[in-house]
PDB file of C-alpha atoms in Angstrom:
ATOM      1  CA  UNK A   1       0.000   0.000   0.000  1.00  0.00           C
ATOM      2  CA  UNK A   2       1.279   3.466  -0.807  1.00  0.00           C
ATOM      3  CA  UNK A   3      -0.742   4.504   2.369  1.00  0.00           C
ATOM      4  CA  UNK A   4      -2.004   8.767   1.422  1.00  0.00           C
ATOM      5  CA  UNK A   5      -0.401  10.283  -1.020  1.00  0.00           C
ATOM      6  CA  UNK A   6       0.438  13.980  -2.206  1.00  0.00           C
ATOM      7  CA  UNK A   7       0.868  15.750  -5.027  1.00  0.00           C
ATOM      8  CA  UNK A   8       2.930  18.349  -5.592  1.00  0.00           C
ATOM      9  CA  UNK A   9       5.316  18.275  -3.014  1.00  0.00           C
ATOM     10  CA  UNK A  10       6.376  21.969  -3.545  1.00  0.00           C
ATOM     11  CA  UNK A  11       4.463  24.627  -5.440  1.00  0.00           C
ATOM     12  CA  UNK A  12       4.901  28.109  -5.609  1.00  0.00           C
ATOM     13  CA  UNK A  13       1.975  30.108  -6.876  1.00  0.00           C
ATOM     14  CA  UNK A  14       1.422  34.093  -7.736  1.00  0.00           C
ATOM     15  CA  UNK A  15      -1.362  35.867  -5.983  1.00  0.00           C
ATOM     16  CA  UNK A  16      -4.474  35.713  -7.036  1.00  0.00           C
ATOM     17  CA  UNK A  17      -3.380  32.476  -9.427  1.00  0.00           C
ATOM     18  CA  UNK A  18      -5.535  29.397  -8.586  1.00  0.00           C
ATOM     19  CA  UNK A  19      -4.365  25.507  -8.349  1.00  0.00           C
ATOM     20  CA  UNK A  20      -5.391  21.900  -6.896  1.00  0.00           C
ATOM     21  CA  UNK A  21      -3.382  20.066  -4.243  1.00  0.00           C
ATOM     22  CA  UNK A  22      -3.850  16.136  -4.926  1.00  0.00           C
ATOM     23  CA  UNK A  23      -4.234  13.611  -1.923  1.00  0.00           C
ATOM     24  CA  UNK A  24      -5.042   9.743  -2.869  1.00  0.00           C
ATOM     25  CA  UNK A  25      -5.637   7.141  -0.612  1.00  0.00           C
ATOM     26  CA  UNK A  26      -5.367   3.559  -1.265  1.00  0.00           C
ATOM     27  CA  UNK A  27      -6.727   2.087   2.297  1.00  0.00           C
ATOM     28  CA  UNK A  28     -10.223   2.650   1.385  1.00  0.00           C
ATOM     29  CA  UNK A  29     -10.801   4.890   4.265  1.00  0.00           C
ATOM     30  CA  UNK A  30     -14.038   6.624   4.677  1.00  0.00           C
ATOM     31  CA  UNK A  31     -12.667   9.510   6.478  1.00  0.00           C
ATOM     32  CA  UNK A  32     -10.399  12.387   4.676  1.00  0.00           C
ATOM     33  CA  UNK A  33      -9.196  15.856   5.953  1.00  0.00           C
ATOM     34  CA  UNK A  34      -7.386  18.479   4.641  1.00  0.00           C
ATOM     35  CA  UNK A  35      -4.693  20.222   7.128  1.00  0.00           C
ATOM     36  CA  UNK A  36      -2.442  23.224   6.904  1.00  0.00           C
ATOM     37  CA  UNK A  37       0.374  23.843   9.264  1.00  0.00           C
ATOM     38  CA  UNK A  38       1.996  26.514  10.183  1.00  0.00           C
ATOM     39  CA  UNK A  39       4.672  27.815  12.736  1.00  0.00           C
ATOM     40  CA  UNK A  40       3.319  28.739  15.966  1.00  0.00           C
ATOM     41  CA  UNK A  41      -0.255  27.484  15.290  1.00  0.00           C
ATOM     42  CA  UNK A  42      -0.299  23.646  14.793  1.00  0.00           C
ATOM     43  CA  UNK A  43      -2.270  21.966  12.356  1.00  0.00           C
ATOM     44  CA  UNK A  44      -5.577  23.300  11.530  1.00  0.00           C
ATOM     45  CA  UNK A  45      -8.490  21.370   9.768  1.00  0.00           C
ATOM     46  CA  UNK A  46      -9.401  23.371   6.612  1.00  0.00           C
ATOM     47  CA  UNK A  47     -12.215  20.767   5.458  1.00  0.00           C
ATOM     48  CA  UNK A  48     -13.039  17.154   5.598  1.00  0.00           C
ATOM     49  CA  UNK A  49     -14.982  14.496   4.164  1.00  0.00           C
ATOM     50  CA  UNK A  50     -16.827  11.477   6.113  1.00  0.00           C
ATOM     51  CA  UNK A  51     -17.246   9.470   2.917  1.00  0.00           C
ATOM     52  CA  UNK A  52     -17.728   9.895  -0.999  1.00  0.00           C
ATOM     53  CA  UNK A  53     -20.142  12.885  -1.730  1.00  0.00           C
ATOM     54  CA  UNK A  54     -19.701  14.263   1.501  1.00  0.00           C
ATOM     55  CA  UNK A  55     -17.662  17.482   2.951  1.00  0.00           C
ATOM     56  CA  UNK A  56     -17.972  19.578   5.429  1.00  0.00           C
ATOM     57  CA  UNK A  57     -15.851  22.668   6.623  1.00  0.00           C
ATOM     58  CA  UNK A  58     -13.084  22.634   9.485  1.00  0.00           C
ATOM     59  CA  UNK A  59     -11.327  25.625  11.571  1.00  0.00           C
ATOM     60  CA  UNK A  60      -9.941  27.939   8.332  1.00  0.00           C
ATOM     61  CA  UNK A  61     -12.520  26.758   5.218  1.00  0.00           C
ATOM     62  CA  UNK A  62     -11.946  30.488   3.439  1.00  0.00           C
ATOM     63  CA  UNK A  63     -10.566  30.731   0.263  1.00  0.00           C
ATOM     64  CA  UNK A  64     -10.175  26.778  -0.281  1.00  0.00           C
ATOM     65  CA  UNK A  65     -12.556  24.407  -1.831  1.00  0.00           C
ATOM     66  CA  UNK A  66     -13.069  20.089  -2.153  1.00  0.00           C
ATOM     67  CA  UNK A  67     -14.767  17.506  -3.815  1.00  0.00           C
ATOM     68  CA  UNK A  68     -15.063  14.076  -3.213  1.00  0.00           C
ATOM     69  CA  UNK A  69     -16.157  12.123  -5.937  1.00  0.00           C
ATOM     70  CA  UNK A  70     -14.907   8.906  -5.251  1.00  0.00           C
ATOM     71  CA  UNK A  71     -13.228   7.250  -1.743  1.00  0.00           C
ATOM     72  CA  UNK A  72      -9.961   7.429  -3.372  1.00  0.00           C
ATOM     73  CA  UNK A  73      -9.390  11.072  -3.782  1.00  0.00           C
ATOM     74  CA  UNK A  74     -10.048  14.229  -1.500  1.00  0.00           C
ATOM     75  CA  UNK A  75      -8.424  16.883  -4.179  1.00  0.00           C
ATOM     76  CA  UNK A  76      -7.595  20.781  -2.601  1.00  0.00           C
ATOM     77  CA  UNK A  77      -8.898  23.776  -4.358  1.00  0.00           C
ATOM     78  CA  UNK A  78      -7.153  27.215  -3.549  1.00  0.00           C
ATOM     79  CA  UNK A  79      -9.617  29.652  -5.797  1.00  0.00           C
ATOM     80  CA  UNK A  80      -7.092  32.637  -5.738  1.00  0.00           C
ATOM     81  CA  UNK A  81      -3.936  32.587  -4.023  1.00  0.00           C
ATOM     82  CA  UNK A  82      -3.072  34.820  -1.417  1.00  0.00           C
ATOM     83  CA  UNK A  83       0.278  35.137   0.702  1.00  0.00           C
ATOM     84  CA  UNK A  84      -1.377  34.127   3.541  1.00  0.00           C
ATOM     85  CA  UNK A  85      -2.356  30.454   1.869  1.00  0.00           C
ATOM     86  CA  UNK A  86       1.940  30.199   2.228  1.00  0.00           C
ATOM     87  CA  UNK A  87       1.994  26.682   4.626  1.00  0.00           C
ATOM     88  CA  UNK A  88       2.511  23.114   4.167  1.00  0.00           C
ATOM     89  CA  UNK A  89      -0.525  21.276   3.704  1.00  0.00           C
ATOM     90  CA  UNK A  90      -1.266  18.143   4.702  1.00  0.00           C
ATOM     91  CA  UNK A  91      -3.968  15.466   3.694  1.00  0.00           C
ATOM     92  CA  UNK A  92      -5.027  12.441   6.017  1.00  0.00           C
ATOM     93  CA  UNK A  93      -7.231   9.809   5.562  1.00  0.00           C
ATOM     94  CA  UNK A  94      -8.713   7.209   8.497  1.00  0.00           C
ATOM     95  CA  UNK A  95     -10.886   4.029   8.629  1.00  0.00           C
ATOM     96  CA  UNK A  96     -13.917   5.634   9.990  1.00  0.00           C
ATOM     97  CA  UNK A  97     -14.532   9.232  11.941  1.00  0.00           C
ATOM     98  CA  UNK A  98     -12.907   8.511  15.710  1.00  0.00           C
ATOM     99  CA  UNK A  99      -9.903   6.378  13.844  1.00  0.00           C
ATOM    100  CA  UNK A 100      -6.551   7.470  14.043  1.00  0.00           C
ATOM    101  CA  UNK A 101      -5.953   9.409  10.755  1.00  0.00           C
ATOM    102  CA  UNK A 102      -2.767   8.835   8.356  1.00  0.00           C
ATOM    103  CA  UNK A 103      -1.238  11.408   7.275  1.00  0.00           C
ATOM    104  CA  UNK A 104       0.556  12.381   3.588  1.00  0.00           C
ATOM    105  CA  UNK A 105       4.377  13.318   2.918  1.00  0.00           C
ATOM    106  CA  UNK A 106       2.973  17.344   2.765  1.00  0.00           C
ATOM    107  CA  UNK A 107       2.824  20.034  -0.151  1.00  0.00           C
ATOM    108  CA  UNK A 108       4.652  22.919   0.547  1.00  0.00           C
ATOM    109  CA  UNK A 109       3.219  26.432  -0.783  1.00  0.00           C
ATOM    110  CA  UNK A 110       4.813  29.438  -1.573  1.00  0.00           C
ATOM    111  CA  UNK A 111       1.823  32.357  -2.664  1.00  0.00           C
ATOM    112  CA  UNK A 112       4.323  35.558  -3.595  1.00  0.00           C
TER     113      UNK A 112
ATOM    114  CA  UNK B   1     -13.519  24.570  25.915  1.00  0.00           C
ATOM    115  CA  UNK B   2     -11.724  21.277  24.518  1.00  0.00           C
ATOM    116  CA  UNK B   3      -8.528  22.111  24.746  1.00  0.00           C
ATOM    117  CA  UNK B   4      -5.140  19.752  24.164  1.00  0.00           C
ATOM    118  CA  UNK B   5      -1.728  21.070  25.875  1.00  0.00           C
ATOM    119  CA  UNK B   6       1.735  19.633  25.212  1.00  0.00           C
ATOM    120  CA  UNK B   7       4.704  20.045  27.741  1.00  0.00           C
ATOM    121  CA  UNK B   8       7.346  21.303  26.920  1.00  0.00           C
ATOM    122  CA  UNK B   9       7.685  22.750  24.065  1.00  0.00           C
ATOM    123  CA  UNK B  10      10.967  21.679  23.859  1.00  0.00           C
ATOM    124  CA  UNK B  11      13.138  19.121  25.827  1.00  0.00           C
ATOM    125  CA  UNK B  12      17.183  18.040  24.728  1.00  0.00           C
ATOM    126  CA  UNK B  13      18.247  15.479  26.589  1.00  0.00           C
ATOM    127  CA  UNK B  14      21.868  13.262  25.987  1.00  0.00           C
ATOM    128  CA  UNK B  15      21.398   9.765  24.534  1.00  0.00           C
ATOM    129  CA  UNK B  16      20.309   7.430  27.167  1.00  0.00           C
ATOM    130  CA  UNK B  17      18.578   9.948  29.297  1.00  0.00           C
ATOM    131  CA  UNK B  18      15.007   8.724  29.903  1.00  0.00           C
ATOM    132  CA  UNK B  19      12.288  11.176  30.236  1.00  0.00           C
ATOM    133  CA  UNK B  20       8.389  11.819  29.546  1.00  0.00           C
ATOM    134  CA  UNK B  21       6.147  14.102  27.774  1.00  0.00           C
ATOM    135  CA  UNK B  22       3.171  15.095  28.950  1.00  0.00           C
ATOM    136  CA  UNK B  23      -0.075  15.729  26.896  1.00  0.00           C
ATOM    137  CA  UNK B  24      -3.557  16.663  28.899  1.00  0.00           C
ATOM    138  CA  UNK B  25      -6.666  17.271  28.001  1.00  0.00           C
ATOM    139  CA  UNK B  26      -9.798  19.060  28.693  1.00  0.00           C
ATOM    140  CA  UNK B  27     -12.360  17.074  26.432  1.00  0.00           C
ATOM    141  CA  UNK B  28     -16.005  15.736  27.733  1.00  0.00           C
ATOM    142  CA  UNK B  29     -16.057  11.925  26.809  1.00  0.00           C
ATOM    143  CA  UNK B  30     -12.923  11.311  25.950  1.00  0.00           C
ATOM    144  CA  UNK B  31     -13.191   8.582  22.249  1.00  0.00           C
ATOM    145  CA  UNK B  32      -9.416   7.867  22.148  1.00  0.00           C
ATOM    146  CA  UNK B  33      -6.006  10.391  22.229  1.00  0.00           C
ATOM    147  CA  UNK B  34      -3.464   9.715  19.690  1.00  0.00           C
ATOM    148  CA  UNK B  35       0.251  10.040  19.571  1.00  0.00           C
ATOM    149  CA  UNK B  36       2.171  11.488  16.090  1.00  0.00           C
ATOM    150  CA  UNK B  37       5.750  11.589  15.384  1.00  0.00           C
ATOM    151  CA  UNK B  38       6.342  14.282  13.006  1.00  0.00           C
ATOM    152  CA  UNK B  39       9.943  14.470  11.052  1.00  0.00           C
ATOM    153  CA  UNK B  40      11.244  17.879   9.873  1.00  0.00           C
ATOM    154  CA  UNK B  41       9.692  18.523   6.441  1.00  0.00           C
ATOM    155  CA  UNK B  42       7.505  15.206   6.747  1.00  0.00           C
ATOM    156  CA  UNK B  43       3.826  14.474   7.729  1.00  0.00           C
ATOM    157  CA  UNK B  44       3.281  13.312  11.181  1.00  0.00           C
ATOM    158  CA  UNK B  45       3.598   9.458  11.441  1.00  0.00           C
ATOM    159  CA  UNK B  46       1.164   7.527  13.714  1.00  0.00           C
ATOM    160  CA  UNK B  47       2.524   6.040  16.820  1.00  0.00           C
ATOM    161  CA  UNK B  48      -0.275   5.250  19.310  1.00  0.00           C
ATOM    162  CA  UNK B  49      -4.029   5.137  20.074  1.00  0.00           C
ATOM    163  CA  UNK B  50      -5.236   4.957  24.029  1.00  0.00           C
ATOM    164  CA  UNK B  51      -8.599   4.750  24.110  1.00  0.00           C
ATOM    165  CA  UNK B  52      -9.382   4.264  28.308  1.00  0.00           C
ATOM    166  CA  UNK B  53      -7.538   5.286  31.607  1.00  0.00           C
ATOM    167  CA  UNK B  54      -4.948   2.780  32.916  1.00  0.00           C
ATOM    168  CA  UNK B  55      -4.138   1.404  28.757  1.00  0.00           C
ATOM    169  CA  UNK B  56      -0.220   1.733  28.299  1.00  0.00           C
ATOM    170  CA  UNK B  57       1.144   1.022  24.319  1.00  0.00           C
ATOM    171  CA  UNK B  58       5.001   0.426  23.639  1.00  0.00           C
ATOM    172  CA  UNK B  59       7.013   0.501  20.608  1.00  0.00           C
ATOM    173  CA  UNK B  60      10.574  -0.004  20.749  1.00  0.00           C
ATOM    174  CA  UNK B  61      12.012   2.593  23.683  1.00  0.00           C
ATOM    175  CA  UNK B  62       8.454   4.675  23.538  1.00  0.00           C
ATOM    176  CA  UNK B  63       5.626   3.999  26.047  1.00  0.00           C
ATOM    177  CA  UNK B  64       2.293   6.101  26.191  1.00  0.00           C
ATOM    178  CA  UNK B  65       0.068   6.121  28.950  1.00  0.00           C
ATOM    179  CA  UNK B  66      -3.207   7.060  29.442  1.00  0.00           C
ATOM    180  CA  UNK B  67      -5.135   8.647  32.793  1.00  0.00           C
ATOM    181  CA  UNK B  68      -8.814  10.326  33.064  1.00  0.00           C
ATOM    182  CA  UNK B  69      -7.058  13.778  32.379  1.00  0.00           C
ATOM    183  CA  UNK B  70      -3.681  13.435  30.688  1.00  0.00           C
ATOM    184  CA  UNK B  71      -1.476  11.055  28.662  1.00  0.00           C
ATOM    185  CA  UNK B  72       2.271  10.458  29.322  1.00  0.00           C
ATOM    186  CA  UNK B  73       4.991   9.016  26.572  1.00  0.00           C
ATOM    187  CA  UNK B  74       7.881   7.711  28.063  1.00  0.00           C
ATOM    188  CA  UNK B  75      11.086   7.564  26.532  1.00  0.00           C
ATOM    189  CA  UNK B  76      13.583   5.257  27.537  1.00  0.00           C
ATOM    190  CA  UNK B  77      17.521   4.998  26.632  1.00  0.00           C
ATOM    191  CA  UNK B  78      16.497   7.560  23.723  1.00  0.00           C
ATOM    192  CA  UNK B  79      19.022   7.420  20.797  1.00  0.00           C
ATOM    193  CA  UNK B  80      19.284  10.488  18.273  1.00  0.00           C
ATOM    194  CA  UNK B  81      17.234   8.684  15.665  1.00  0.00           C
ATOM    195  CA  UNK B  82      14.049   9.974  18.367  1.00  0.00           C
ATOM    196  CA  UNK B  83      14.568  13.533  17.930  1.00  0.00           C
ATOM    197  CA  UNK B  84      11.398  14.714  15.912  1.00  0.00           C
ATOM    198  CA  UNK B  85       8.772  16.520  17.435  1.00  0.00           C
ATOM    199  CA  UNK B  86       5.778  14.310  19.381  1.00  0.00           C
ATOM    200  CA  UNK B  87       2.236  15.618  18.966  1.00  0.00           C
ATOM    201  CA  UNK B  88      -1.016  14.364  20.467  1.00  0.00           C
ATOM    202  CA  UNK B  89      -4.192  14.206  19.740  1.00  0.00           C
ATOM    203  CA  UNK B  90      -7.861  13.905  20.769  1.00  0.00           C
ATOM    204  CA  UNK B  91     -10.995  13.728  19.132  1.00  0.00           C
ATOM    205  CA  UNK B  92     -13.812  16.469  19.318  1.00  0.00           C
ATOM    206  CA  UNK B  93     -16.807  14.636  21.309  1.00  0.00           C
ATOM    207  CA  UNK B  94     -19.006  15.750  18.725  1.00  0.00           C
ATOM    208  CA  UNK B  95     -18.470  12.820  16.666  1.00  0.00           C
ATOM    209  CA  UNK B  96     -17.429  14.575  13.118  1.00  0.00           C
ATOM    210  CA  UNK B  97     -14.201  13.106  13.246  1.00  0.00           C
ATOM    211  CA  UNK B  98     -12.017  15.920  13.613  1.00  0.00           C
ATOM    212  CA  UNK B  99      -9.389  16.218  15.705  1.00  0.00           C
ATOM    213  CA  UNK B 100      -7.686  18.715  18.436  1.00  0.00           C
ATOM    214  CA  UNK B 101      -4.432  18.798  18.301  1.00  0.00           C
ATOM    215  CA  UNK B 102      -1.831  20.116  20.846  1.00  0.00           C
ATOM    216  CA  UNK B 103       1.361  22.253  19.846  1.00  0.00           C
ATOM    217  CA  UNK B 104       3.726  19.624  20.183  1.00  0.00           C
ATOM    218  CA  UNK B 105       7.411  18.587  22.053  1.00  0.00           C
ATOM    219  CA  UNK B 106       9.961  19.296  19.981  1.00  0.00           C
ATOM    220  CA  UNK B 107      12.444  16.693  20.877  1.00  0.00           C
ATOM    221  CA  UNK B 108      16.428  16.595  20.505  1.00  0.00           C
ATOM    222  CA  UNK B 109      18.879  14.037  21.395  1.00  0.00           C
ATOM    223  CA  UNK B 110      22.295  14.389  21.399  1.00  0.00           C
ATOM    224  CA  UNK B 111      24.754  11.571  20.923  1.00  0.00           C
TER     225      UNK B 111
END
């Protein structure tokens, strides 16, 4: 199993330019969640998904959007980049909601 | 609130050294606390799930423990390869599945 996976693992992106950050997960977990961390504030839940067709919003939902179409993939929508979406974001992906959640390797963004 | 603290923030100790980190919680119905490893640059790596008071979980020179209002990890004979920093987790009692996470030890081991 290649567990969650992340794609790209670095990205740097001019304000106001939009993108999609890819997370895959080949556990068939119900549960995925999208994370960003940054210094000084931990990681914060952006949105999440409790199975296919299903999302909901975390802590910091502005200016990000998701899909989830099939179990598989929980893809990351920034609509238009600002500085302030500069962090390394993480996607994880558990059995069921109350599971431990497994995280991906990370995709670090640079908004100039 | 539900709230998750981490202590310290930081801890060096020499190889061999044992210590513990401390994680509490403030959290009504507590459904589990999880422990991370997290690598610089990496995502954080599951380590442990406790789910009631009195549970204890060991892998290799780590051992968490779990009481009604905080959760320990012991670390004994640490080598260098530990340094990383330890976060733990909880989650929310409202059942959505998200979790609160504390700030994290930031743990350094020197040889």
């Amino acid at each position: 199993n290649a567990g969650v996976t992340q794609t790209p693992k670095f990205q740097v992106l001019k304000t106001g330019q939009s993108m999609t950050l890819q997370c895959a997960q080949d556990m068939n977990h119900e549960y995925m969640s999208w994370y960003r961390q940054d210094p000084g504030m931990g990681l914060r839940l952006i949105h999440y998904s409790v199975g296919a067709g299903i999302t909901d919003q975390g802590e910091v939902p502005n200016g990000y959007n998701v899909s989830r179409s099939t179990t598989e993939d929980f893809p990351l929508r920034l609509l238009s980049a600002a500085p302030s979406q500069t962090s390394v974001y993480f996607c994880a992906s558990s059995y069921a909601r109350g599971y431990e959640q497994y995280f991906g390797p990370g995709t670090r963004l640079t908004v100039t | 609130e539900d709230q998750v603290t981490q202590s310290p923030e930081a801890l060096r100790l020499q190889e061999g050294e044992s210590s513990s980190l401390n994680c509490s919680y403030t959290v009504s119905g507590l459904r589990g606390l999880f422990w991370y490893r997290q690598d610089p640059g990496k995502g954080p790596e599951f380590l442990f799930t406790l789910y009631s008071a009195g549970e204890e979980k060991e892998k290799e020179r780590l051992k968490a423990t779990l009481t009604k209002k905080e959760s320990f990890l012991h670390i004994t004979a640490p080598k260098p390869e530990d340094s990383a920093t330890y976060l733990c987790a909880v989650p929310v009692p409202s059942n959505t599945g998200k979790l609160i996470f504390g700030q994290g030890t930031t743990l350094q081991v020197k040889p």
